Amino acid sequence: MNTEQALLKPITLAAGLELKNRVWMAPMTRSRADNPSNKPSEIHEKYYAQRASSGLIITEGSQVSKQAVGYINTPGIFSDVQVEGWKGVTRAVHKKGGHIFIQLWHVGRISHPDFHNGDLPLAPSAINPHEKSFTPEGFKETVTPKEMSRAEIKQTIQDFKNAGKNAMEAGFDGIEIHSSNGYLLHQFFNATSNTRRDEYGGSIENRAKILFEIIDALKEVMPEQKIGLRLNPSLNGVFGMEADEETIPTFEYIVKKLNDYDLAYLHLSEPFTDVSEIPYLVSHIAKHFRPLYKGTLVINAGFDQEKGNKVIEEGDADAVAYGTLYISNPDLVERFEQHAELASPDKDTFYTPGKKGYIDYPKLEEEKVG
Ligand SMILES: Cc1cc2nc3c(=O)[nH]c(=O)nc-3n(C[C@H](O)[C@H](O)[C@H](O)COP(=O)(O)O)c2cc1C
C-alpha cells in the first residue's frame, strides 16, 4: 500500500478501533428503503460492502423514531425489522474488513404533517424554516412546527438512546449523532430557530443542552468511544438555517465541552456556501476548530485527494469524509492509491429507488474490463 499519502495512513480511534486509512465515507441519504417498514435490504448490503475499503463508512441518516422522519424512503433504526435489515449491512461490511457507524437522525421542523397523520412536526420553537419537504406526494412547503414540550424533548432523548442500543444490536462499530445541517439538534443550537424560554433556550449553554443529554443517554447503552457527532457551524441560508452573532460562540462552546468526553470523533463540515462576507461566520472550519478539540477530528465538504492530503498534513484534521465522490467511486481508496481518474456521479439517481445509480458504479478494474 502507498503510505506516502497522509490520507492512506492508518488511524486508531478512541478505544482502539483501528481504521486502515483516513478516507471516510460521509453520510448520504440515498432513499432506497422503499418498503413499508423502511428497512435496509440486500441492495443496501451490496452498496455499503462495495465501499468497505473506506477507513470508516458513516451510513445515511437513519430516523430514530417515526416522529423523526422527514423524507420518503429513508431507513429507520427504531424497529426490530429495521435492526434485522441493518444486521445484513454490518455483516457484509465487516466481511470485507470494513468499519461502519450509523448516523442517527431527527429532522425536526424539516418534516411535514403528511408524515404524521396530519399532526405538526416537532421543533424547539414554532418557527417555519420556509423550506421544502420531500413528502410521499412530492415536494411541499414546510409548515410552522409545534414547539416541543419538555416531555417531548425527554422522549426524543430516549429515542436517540433506543436507536443507539439498536445500533449496537445491529452490529455497528459506533454511531454518529446528526447534530448538523439544519435538522433537529442544529435547530436547538441556533438562536434564530430556538426562542425557548425554558432550560433548553435563552443561553448558549441551554441551547446546547439537548446534545449533551443525548450523549449522556447514549453512554448508558454503549461506550462513549463509539459515539461520534457531526456539526456544520457556518451553515447559513441552507436547510432553513440563519446564522447570527451567537452562532460561532455556540459551536465553540459545544466543541470545547466535547473535550470532557472520550468520543470516537468530531465530524465537522466546511461551509456549504461562501460565508466570507458574513463577519460573524468562519470560512475555515477545520483551521478554526482544530485547536479547540483534543480528540479525532474528521473534516468534510468539497475535498478532493490533494486537499484531503493537505488538510491532514497541515494538522487541521485527522481524516476526511468524502460525500459525492463516494457515490460514483466505490473504490475511492484504491483510486487515490493509484492516482486514478475519478468517475462523476449522476445527480438524477441520488434519491431514486432501485439499483440504478446506487450499486452499478464500477470499480477501476471492472471499468477496464467492461
Ligand atoms: C445525496 C446526498 C445525501 C446526503 N445526505 C446526508 C445525510 O443523510 N446526512 C448528512 O449528515 N449529510 C448528508 N449529505 C451531506 C454530505 O454528507 C456531505 O456533507 C456533502 O456531500 C459535502 O461533501 P462532499 O463535497 O464530499 O460531497 C448528503 C449529501 C448528498 C450529496
mmCIF file with all atom_site columns, N, CA, C and O and ligand atoms in Angstrom, residues 25-30 59-62 103 105 176 178-181 183 230 232 239 267 269 272 300-303 320-327 350-351, ligand 1:
data_model
loop_
_atom_site.group_PDB
_atom_site.id
_atom_site.type_symbol
_atom_site.label_atom_id
_atom_site.label_alt_id
_atom_site.label_comp_id
_atom_site.label_asym_id
_atom_site.label_entity_id
_atom_site.label_seq_id
_atom_site.pdbx_PDB_ins_code
_atom_site.Cartn_x
_atom_site.Cartn_y
_atom_site.Cartn_z
_atom_site.occupancy
_atom_site.B_iso_or_equiv
_atom_site.pdbx_formal_charge
_atom_site.auth_seq_id
_atom_site.auth_comp_id
_atom_site.auth_asym_id
_atom_site.auth_atom_id
_atom_site.pdbx_PDB_model_num
ATOM   1   N N   . MET A 1 25  ? -16.216 7.631  4.404  1.00 0.00 ? 25  MET A N   1
ATOM   2   C CA  . MET A 1 25  ? -17.395 7.886  3.562  1.00 0.00 ? 25  MET A CA  1
ATOM   3   C C   . MET A 1 25  ? -18.391 8.725  4.362  1.00 0.00 ? 25  MET A C   1
ATOM   4   O O   . MET A 1 25  ? -18.825 8.324  5.446  1.00 0.00 ? 25  MET A O   1
ATOM   5   N N   . ALA A 1 26  ? -18.731 9.902  3.837  1.00 0.00 ? 26  ALA A N   1
ATOM   6   C CA  . ALA A 1 26  ? -19.652 10.810 4.535  1.00 0.00 ? 26  ALA A CA  1
ATOM   7   C C   . ALA A 1 26  ? -21.081 10.245 4.489  1.00 0.00 ? 26  ALA A C   1
ATOM   8   O O   . ALA A 1 26  ? -21.436 9.517  3.557  1.00 0.00 ? 26  ALA A O   1
ATOM   9   N N   . PRO A 1 27  ? -21.889 10.588 5.484  1.00 0.00 ? 27  PRO A N   1
ATOM   10  C CA  . PRO A 1 27  ? -23.271 10.114 5.487  1.00 0.00 ? 27  PRO A CA  1
ATOM   11  C C   . PRO A 1 27  ? -24.061 10.678 4.311  1.00 0.00 ? 27  PRO A C   1
ATOM   12  O O   . PRO A 1 27  ? -23.999 11.884 4.058  1.00 0.00 ? 27  PRO A O   1
ATOM   13  N N   . MET A 1 28  ? -24.767 9.810  3.600  1.00 0.00 ? 28  MET A N   1
ATOM   14  C CA  . MET A 1 28  ? -25.561 10.290 2.455  1.00 0.00 ? 28  MET A CA  1
ATOM   15  C C   . MET A 1 28  ? -26.881 9.553  2.323  1.00 0.00 ? 28  MET A C   1
ATOM   16  O O   . MET A 1 28  ? -26.906 8.334  2.122  1.00 0.00 ? 28  MET A O   1
ATOM   17  N N   . THR A 1 29  ? -27.945 10.315 2.418  1.00 0.00 ? 29  THR A N   1
ATOM   18  C CA  . THR A 1 29  ? -29.289 9.808  2.190  1.00 0.00 ? 29  THR A CA  1
ATOM   19  C C   . THR A 1 29  ? -29.412 9.359  0.742  1.00 0.00 ? 29  THR A C   1
ATOM   20  O O   . THR A 1 29  ? -29.082 10.128 -0.167 1.00 0.00 ? 29  THR A O   1
ATOM   21  N N   . ARG A 1 30  ? -29.842 8.122  0.532  1.00 0.00 ? 30  ARG A N   1
ATOM   22  C CA  . ARG A 1 30  ? -29.971 7.626  -0.836 1.00 0.00 ? 30  ARG A CA  1
ATOM   23  C C   . ARG A 1 30  ? -31.389 7.123  -1.140 1.00 0.00 ? 30  ARG A C   1
ATOM   24  O O   . ARG A 1 30  ? -31.661 6.640  -2.244 1.00 0.00 ? 30  ARG A O   1
ATOM   25  N N   . THR A 1 59  ? -23.108 5.732  7.697  1.00 0.00 ? 59  THR A N   1
ATOM   26  C CA  . THR A 1 59  ? -24.298 5.487  6.868  1.00 0.00 ? 59  THR A CA  1
ATOM   27  C C   . THR A 1 59  ? -25.093 6.764  6.652  1.00 0.00 ? 59  THR A C   1
ATOM   28  O O   . THR A 1 59  ? -24.903 7.764  7.349  1.00 0.00 ? 59  THR A O   1
ATOM   29  N N   . GLU A 1 60  ? -26.034 6.656  5.763  1.00 0.00 ? 60  GLU A N   1
ATOM   30  C CA  . GLU A 1 60  ? -27.059 7.672  5.571  1.00 0.00 ? 60  GLU A CA  1
ATOM   31  C C   . GLU A 1 60  ? -27.774 7.969  6.889  1.00 0.00 ? 60  GLU A C   1
ATOM   32  O O   . GLU A 1 60  ? -27.844 7.105  7.766  1.00 0.00 ? 60  GLU A O   1
ATOM   33  N N   . GLY A 1 61  ? -28.329 9.160  7.016  1.00 0.00 ? 61  GLY A N   1
ATOM   34  C CA  . GLY A 1 61  ? -29.143 9.494  8.177  1.00 0.00 ? 61  GLY A CA  1
ATOM   35  C C   . GLY A 1 61  ? -30.284 8.487  8.310  1.00 0.00 ? 61  GLY A C   1
ATOM   36  O O   . GLY A 1 61  ? -30.960 8.175  7.333  1.00 0.00 ? 61  GLY A O   1
ATOM   37  N N   . SER A 1 62  ? -30.470 7.988  9.542  1.00 0.00 ? 62  SER A N   1
ATOM   38  C CA  . SER A 1 62  ? -31.484 6.958  9.786  1.00 0.00 ? 62  SER A CA  1
ATOM   39  C C   . SER A 1 62  ? -32.352 7.415  10.943 1.00 0.00 ? 62  SER A C   1
ATOM   40  O O   . SER A 1 62  ? -31.840 7.685  12.047 1.00 0.00 ? 62  SER A O   1
ATOM   41  N N   . GLN A 1 103 ? -25.561 6.855  11.175 1.00 0.00 ? 103 GLN A N   1
ATOM   42  C CA  . GLN A 1 103 ? -25.919 8.226  11.544 1.00 0.00 ? 103 GLN A CA  1
ATOM   43  C C   . GLN A 1 103 ? -27.354 8.261  12.081 1.00 0.00 ? 103 GLN A C   1
ATOM   44  O O   . GLN A 1 103 ? -28.297 7.851  11.403 1.00 0.00 ? 103 GLN A O   1
ATOM   45  N N   . TRP A 1 105 ? -30.666 10.210 13.235 1.00 0.00 ? 105 TRP A N   1
ATOM   46  C CA  . TRP A 1 105 ? -31.229 11.406 12.616 1.00 0.00 ? 105 TRP A CA  1
ATOM   47  C C   . TRP A 1 105 ? -32.632 11.733 13.133 1.00 0.00 ? 105 TRP A C   1
ATOM   48  O O   . TRP A 1 105 ? -33.475 10.847 13.244 1.00 0.00 ? 105 TRP A O   1
ATOM   49  N N   . GLU A 1 176 ? -23.085 7.948  14.782 1.00 0.00 ? 176 GLU A N   1
ATOM   50  C CA  . GLU A 1 176 ? -22.822 9.391  14.633 1.00 0.00 ? 176 GLU A CA  1
ATOM   51  C C   . GLU A 1 176 ? -24.136 10.123 14.911 1.00 0.00 ? 176 GLU A C   1
ATOM   52  O O   . GLU A 1 176 ? -25.150 9.866  14.241 1.00 0.00 ? 176 GLU A O   1
ATOM   53  N N   . HIS A 1 178 ? -26.509 12.998 14.373 1.00 0.00 ? 178 HIS A N   1
ATOM   54  C CA  . HIS A 1 178 ? -26.658 14.012 13.314 1.00 0.00 ? 178 HIS A CA  1
ATOM   55  C C   . HIS A 1 178 ? -27.111 15.327 13.961 1.00 0.00 ? 178 HIS A C   1
ATOM   56  O O   . HIS A 1 178 ? -28.306 15.595 14.089 1.00 0.00 ? 178 HIS A O   1
ATOM   57  N N   . SER A 1 179 ? -26.121 16.117 14.369 1.00 0.00 ? 179 SER A N   1
ATOM   58  C CA  . SER A 1 179 ? -26.444 17.405 15.016 1.00 0.00 ? 179 SER A CA  1
ATOM   59  C C   . SER A 1 179 ? -26.030 18.524 14.061 1.00 0.00 ? 179 SER A C   1
ATOM   60  O O   . SER A 1 179 ? -25.403 19.491 14.468 1.00 0.00 ? 179 SER A O   1
ATOM   61  N N   . SER A 1 180 ? -26.400 18.363 12.798 1.00 0.00 ? 180 SER A N   1
ATOM   62  C CA  . SER A 1 180 ? -25.833 19.184 11.735 1.00 0.00 ? 180 SER A CA  1
ATOM   63  C C   . SER A 1 180 ? -26.917 19.541 10.723 1.00 0.00 ? 180 SER A C   1
ATOM   64  O O   . SER A 1 180 ? -28.058 19.112 10.826 1.00 0.00 ? 180 SER A O   1
ATOM   65  N N   . ASN A 1 181 ? -26.522 20.366 9.748  1.00 0.00 ? 181 ASN A N   1
ATOM   66  C CA  . ASN A 1 181 ? -27.316 20.585 8.522  1.00 0.00 ? 181 ASN A CA  1
ATOM   67  C C   . ASN A 1 181 ? -28.757 21.045 8.728  1.00 0.00 ? 181 ASN A C   1
ATOM   68  O O   . ASN A 1 181 ? -29.645 20.716 7.935  1.00 0.00 ? 181 ASN A O   1
ATOM   69  N N   . TYR A 1 183 ? -31.012 20.227 10.949 1.00 0.00 ? 183 TYR A N   1
ATOM   70  C CA  . TYR A 1 183 ? -32.011 19.302 11.488 1.00 0.00 ? 183 TYR A CA  1
ATOM   71  C C   . TYR A 1 183 ? -32.203 19.545 12.991 1.00 0.00 ? 183 TYR A C   1
ATOM   72  O O   . TYR A 1 183 ? -31.662 20.505 13.538 1.00 0.00 ? 183 TYR A O   1
ATOM   73  N N   . ARG A 1 230 ? -21.740 15.074 14.397 1.00 0.00 ? 230 ARG A N   1
ATOM   74  C CA  . ARG A 1 230 ? -21.460 15.943 13.257 1.00 0.00 ? 230 ARG A CA  1
ATOM   75  C C   . ARG A 1 230 ? -22.011 17.349 13.477 1.00 0.00 ? 230 ARG A C   1
ATOM   76  O O   . ARG A 1 230 ? -23.151 17.507 13.932 1.00 0.00 ? 230 ARG A O   1
ATOM   77  N N   . ASN A 1 232 ? -22.087 21.507 11.679 1.00 0.00 ? 232 ASN A N   1
ATOM   78  C CA  . ASN A 1 232 ? -21.861 22.344 10.487 1.00 0.00 ? 232 ASN A CA  1
ATOM   79  C C   . ASN A 1 232 ? -21.986 23.811 10.930 1.00 0.00 ? 232 ASN A C   1
ATOM   80  O O   . ASN A 1 232 ? -23.011 24.466 10.716 1.00 0.00 ? 232 ASN A O   1
ATOM   81  N N   . PHE A 1 239 ? -31.101 24.768 4.283  1.00 0.00 ? 239 PHE A N   1
ATOM   82  C CA  . PHE A 1 239 ? -31.903 23.963 5.215  1.00 0.00 ? 239 PHE A CA  1
ATOM   83  C C   . PHE A 1 239 ? -32.588 24.835 6.277  1.00 0.00 ? 239 PHE A C   1
ATOM   84  O O   . PHE A 1 239 ? -32.718 24.439 7.440  1.00 0.00 ? 239 PHE A O   1
ATOM   85  N N   . HIS A 1 267 ? -17.011 15.291 13.807 1.00 0.00 ? 267 HIS A N   1
ATOM   86  C CA  . HIS A 1 267 ? -17.098 15.421 12.344 1.00 0.00 ? 267 HIS A CA  1
ATOM   87  C C   . HIS A 1 267 ? -17.598 16.831 12.013 1.00 0.00 ? 267 HIS A C   1
ATOM   88  O O   . HIS A 1 267 ? -18.713 17.196 12.385 1.00 0.00 ? 267 HIS A O   1
ATOM   89  N N   . SER A 1 269 ? -18.106 20.083 9.103  1.00 0.00 ? 269 SER A N   1
ATOM   90  C CA  . SER A 1 269 ? -18.203 20.437 7.681  1.00 0.00 ? 269 SER A CA  1
ATOM   91  C C   . SER A 1 269 ? -17.694 21.855 7.469  1.00 0.00 ? 269 SER A C   1
ATOM   92  O O   . SER A 1 269 ? -17.999 22.757 8.252  1.00 0.00 ? 269 SER A O   1
ATOM   93  N N   . PHE A 1 272 ? -21.086 25.237 3.548  1.00 0.00 ? 272 PHE A N   1
ATOM   94  C CA  . PHE A 1 272 ? -21.699 24.751 2.300  1.00 0.00 ? 272 PHE A CA  1
ATOM   95  C C   . PHE A 1 272 ? -21.837 25.885 1.277  1.00 0.00 ? 272 PHE A C   1
ATOM   96  O O   . PHE A 1 272 ? -22.059 25.636 0.098  1.00 0.00 ? 272 PHE A O   1
ATOM   97  N N   . ASN A 1 300 ? -15.083 17.561 6.371  1.00 0.00 ? 300 ASN A N   1
ATOM   98  C CA  . ASN A 1 300 ? -15.850 17.227 5.159  1.00 0.00 ? 300 ASN A CA  1
ATOM   99  C C   . ASN A 1 300 ? -16.174 18.490 4.373  1.00 0.00 ? 300 ASN A C   1
ATOM   100 O O   . ASN A 1 300 ? -16.052 19.601 4.862  1.00 0.00 ? 300 ASN A O   1
ATOM   101 N N   . ALA A 1 301 ? -16.635 18.212 3.180  1.00 0.00 ? 301 ALA A N   1
ATOM   102 C CA  . ALA A 1 301 ? -17.237 19.162 2.246  1.00 0.00 ? 301 ALA A CA  1
ATOM   103 C C   . ALA A 1 301 ? -16.219 19.778 1.303  1.00 0.00 ? 301 ALA A C   1
ATOM   104 O O   . ALA A 1 301 ? -15.349 20.573 1.707  1.00 0.00 ? 301 ALA A O   1
ATOM   105 N N   . GLY A 1 302 ? -16.348 19.359 0.043  1.00 0.00 ? 302 GLY A N   1
ATOM   106 C CA  . GLY A 1 302 ? -15.568 19.961 -1.034 1.00 0.00 ? 302 GLY A CA  1
ATOM   107 C C   . GLY A 1 302 ? -14.128 19.492 -1.142 1.00 0.00 ? 302 GLY A C   1
ATOM   108 O O   . GLY A 1 302 ? -13.321 20.137 -1.803 1.00 0.00 ? 302 GLY A O   1
ATOM   109 N N   . PHE A 1 303 ? -13.781 18.384 -0.510 1.00 0.00 ? 303 PHE A N   1
ATOM   110 C CA  . PHE A 1 303 ? -12.391 17.918 -0.588 1.00 0.00 ? 303 PHE A CA  1
ATOM   111 C C   . PHE A 1 303 ? -12.181 16.986 -1.776 1.00 0.00 ? 303 PHE A C   1
ATOM   112 O O   . PHE A 1 303 ? -13.039 16.176 -2.095 1.00 0.00 ? 303 PHE A O   1
ATOM   113 N N   . VAL A 1 320 ? -10.635 12.665 6.472  1.00 0.00 ? 320 VAL A N   1
ATOM   114 C CA  . VAL A 1 320 ? -11.515 13.442 5.582  1.00 0.00 ? 320 VAL A CA  1
ATOM   115 C C   . VAL A 1 320 ? -12.696 12.557 5.197  1.00 0.00 ? 320 VAL A C   1
ATOM   116 O O   . VAL A 1 320 ? -12.512 11.398 4.804  1.00 0.00 ? 320 VAL A O   1
ATOM   117 N N   . ALA A 1 321 ? -13.903 13.113 5.302  1.00 0.00 ? 321 ALA A N   1
ATOM   118 C CA  . ALA A 1 321 ? -15.099 12.366 4.879  1.00 0.00 ? 321 ALA A CA  1
ATOM   119 C C   . ALA A 1 321 ? -15.506 12.857 3.492  1.00 0.00 ? 321 ALA A C   1
ATOM   120 O O   . ALA A 1 321 ? -15.707 14.060 3.293  1.00 0.00 ? 321 ALA A O   1
ATOM   121 N N   . TYR A 1 322 ? -15.595 11.911 2.564  1.00 0.00 ? 322 TYR A N   1
ATOM   122 C CA  . TYR A 1 322 ? -15.966 12.232 1.183  1.00 0.00 ? 322 TYR A CA  1
ATOM   123 C C   . TYR A 1 322 ? -17.417 11.841 0.939  1.00 0.00 ? 322 TYR A C   1
ATOM   124 O O   . TYR A 1 322 ? -17.822 10.716 1.249  1.00 0.00 ? 322 TYR A O   1
ATOM   125 N N   . GLY A 1 323 ? -18.174 12.770 0.378  1.00 0.00 ? 323 GLY A N   1
ATOM   126 C CA  . GLY A 1 323 ? -19.585 12.513 0.077  1.00 0.00 ? 323 GLY A CA  1
ATOM   127 C C   . GLY A 1 323 ? -19.771 12.097 -1.357 1.00 0.00 ? 323 GLY A C   1
ATOM   128 O O   . GLY A 1 323 ? -19.616 10.919 -1.707 1.00 0.00 ? 323 GLY A O   1
ATOM   129 N N   . THR A 1 324 ? -20.078 13.072 -2.220 1.00 0.00 ? 324 THR A N   1
ATOM   130 C CA  . THR A 1 324 ? -20.439 12.768 -3.615 1.00 0.00 ? 324 THR A CA  1
ATOM   131 C C   . THR A 1 324 ? -19.419 11.872 -4.329 1.00 0.00 ? 324 THR A C   1
ATOM   132 O O   . THR A 1 324 ? -19.815 11.023 -5.125 1.00 0.00 ? 324 THR A O   1
ATOM   133 N N   . LEU A 1 325 ? -18.131 12.036 -4.026 1.00 0.00 ? 325 LEU A N   1
ATOM   134 C CA  . LEU A 1 325 ? -17.141 11.180 -4.710 1.00 0.00 ? 325 LEU A CA  1
ATOM   135 C C   . LEU A 1 325 ? -17.393 9.705  -4.407 1.00 0.00 ? 325 LEU A C   1
ATOM   136 O O   . LEU A 1 325 ? -17.117 8.838  -5.235 1.00 0.00 ? 325 LEU A O   1
ATOM   137 N N   . TYR A 1 326 ? -17.933 9.438  -3.205 1.00 0.00 ? 326 TYR A N   1
ATOM   138 C CA  . TYR A 1 326 ? -18.198 8.047  -2.840 1.00 0.00 ? 326 TYR A CA  1
ATOM   139 C C   . TYR A 1 326 ? -19.422 7.468  -3.540 1.00 0.00 ? 326 TYR A C   1
ATOM   140 O O   . TYR A 1 326 ? -19.595 6.252  -3.615 1.00 0.00 ? 326 TYR A O   1
ATOM   141 N N   . ILE A 1 327 ? -20.284 8.335  -4.043 1.00 0.00 ? 327 ILE A N   1
ATOM   142 C CA  . ILE A 1 327 ? -21.447 7.810  -4.765 1.00 0.00 ? 327 ILE A CA  1
ATOM   143 C C   . ILE A 1 327 ? -20.980 7.095  -6.030 1.00 0.00 ? 327 ILE A C   1
ATOM   144 O O   . ILE A 1 327 ? -21.406 5.977  -6.317 1.00 0.00 ? 327 ILE A O   1
ATOM   145 N N   . PHE A 1 350 ? -29.578 10.246 -7.338 1.00 0.00 ? 350 PHE A N   1
ATOM   146 C CA  . PHE A 1 350 ? -29.155 10.361 -5.931 1.00 0.00 ? 350 PHE A CA  1
ATOM   147 C C   . PHE A 1 350 ? -30.223 9.772  -4.998 1.00 0.00 ? 350 PHE A C   1
ATOM   148 O O   . PHE A 1 350 ? -29.892 9.099  -4.040 1.00 0.00 ? 350 PHE A O   1
ATOM   149 N N   . TYR A 1 351 ? -31.488 10.083 -5.292 1.00 0.00 ? 351 TYR A N   1
ATOM   150 C CA  . TYR A 1 351 ? -32.561 9.737  -4.337 1.00 0.00 ? 351 TYR A CA  1
ATOM   151 C C   . TYR A 1 351 ? -33.640 8.843  -4.939 1.00 0.00 ? 351 TYR A C   1
ATOM   152 O O   . TYR A 1 351 ? -34.744 8.771  -4.411 1.00 0.00 ? 351 TYR A O   1
HETATM 153 C C1  . LIG B 2 .   ? -27.111 12.660 -1.971 1.00 0.00 ? 1   LIG B C1  1
HETATM 154 C C2  . LIG B 2 .   ? -26.659 13.297 -0.687 1.00 0.00 ? 1   LIG B C2  1
HETATM 155 C C3  . LIG B 2 .   ? -27.256 12.916 0.513  1.00 0.00 ? 1   LIG B C3  1
HETATM 156 C C4  . LIG B 2 .   ? -26.804 13.450 1.725  1.00 0.00 ? 1   LIG B C4  1
HETATM 157 N N1  . LIG B 2 .   ? -27.358 13.002 2.899  1.00 0.00 ? 1   LIG B N1  1
HETATM 158 C C5  . LIG B 2 .   ? -26.801 13.354 4.099  1.00 0.00 ? 1   LIG B C5  1
HETATM 159 C C6  . LIG B 2 .   ? -27.210 12.735 5.310  1.00 0.00 ? 1   LIG B C6  1
HETATM 160 O O1  . LIG B 2 .   ? -28.068 11.842 5.347  1.00 0.00 ? 1   LIG B O1  1
HETATM 161 N N2  . LIG B 2 .   ? -26.621 13.155 6.444  1.00 0.00 ? 1   LIG B N2  1
HETATM 162 C C7  . LIG B 2 .   ? -25.653 14.128 6.466  1.00 0.00 ? 1   LIG B C7  1
HETATM 163 O O2  . LIG B 2 .   ? -25.150 14.484 7.532  1.00 0.00 ? 1   LIG B O2  1
HETATM 164 N N3  . LIG B 2 .   ? -25.243 14.719 5.324  1.00 0.00 ? 1   LIG B N3  1
HETATM 165 C C8  . LIG B 2 .   ? -25.766 14.336 4.142  1.00 0.00 ? 1   LIG B C8  1
HETATM 166 N N4  . LIG B 2 .   ? -25.282 14.863 2.969  1.00 0.00 ? 1   LIG B N4  1
HETATM 167 C C9  . LIG B 2 .   ? -24.135 15.783 3.013  1.00 0.00 ? 1   LIG B C9  1
HETATM 168 C C10 . LIG B 2 .   ? -22.826 15.007 2.804  1.00 0.00 ? 1   LIG B C10 1
HETATM 169 O O3  . LIG B 2 .   ? -22.538 14.176 3.918  1.00 0.00 ? 1   LIG B O3  1
HETATM 170 C C11 . LIG B 2 .   ? -21.649 15.978 2.615  1.00 0.00 ? 1   LIG B C11 1
HETATM 171 O O4  . LIG B 2 .   ? -21.621 16.858 3.692  1.00 0.00 ? 1   LIG B O4  1
HETATM 172 C C12 . LIG B 2 .   ? -21.746 16.768 1.329  1.00 0.00 ? 1   LIG B C12 1
HETATM 173 O O5  . LIG B 2 .   ? -21.974 15.911 0.218  1.00 0.00 ? 1   LIG B O5  1
HETATM 174 C C13 . LIG B 2 .   ? -20.463 17.560 1.071  1.00 0.00 ? 1   LIG B C13 1
HETATM 175 O O6  . LIG B 2 .   ? -19.357 16.687 0.948  1.00 0.00 ? 1   LIG B O6  1
HETATM 176 P P1  . LIG B 2 .   ? -18.689 16.392 -0.480 1.00 0.00 ? 1   LIG B P1  1
HETATM 177 O O7  . LIG B 2 .   ? -18.226 17.717 -1.005 1.00 0.00 ? 1   LIG B O7  1
HETATM 178 O O8  . LIG B 2 .   ? -17.570 15.440 -0.217 1.00 0.00 ? 1   LIG B O8  1
HETATM 179 O O9  . LIG B 2 .   ? -19.761 15.796 -1.342 1.00 0.00 ? 1   LIG B O9  1
HETATM 180 C C14 . LIG B 2 .   ? -25.755 14.396 1.742  1.00 0.00 ? 1   LIG B C14 1
HETATM 181 C C15 . LIG B 2 .   ? -25.182 14.785 0.520  1.00 0.00 ? 1   LIG B C15 1
HETATM 182 C C16 . LIG B 2 .   ? -25.608 14.229 -0.665 1.00 0.00 ? 1   LIG B C16 1
HETATM 183 C C17 . LIG B 2 .   ? -24.924 14.639 -1.955 1.00 0.00 ? 1   LIG B C17 1
#
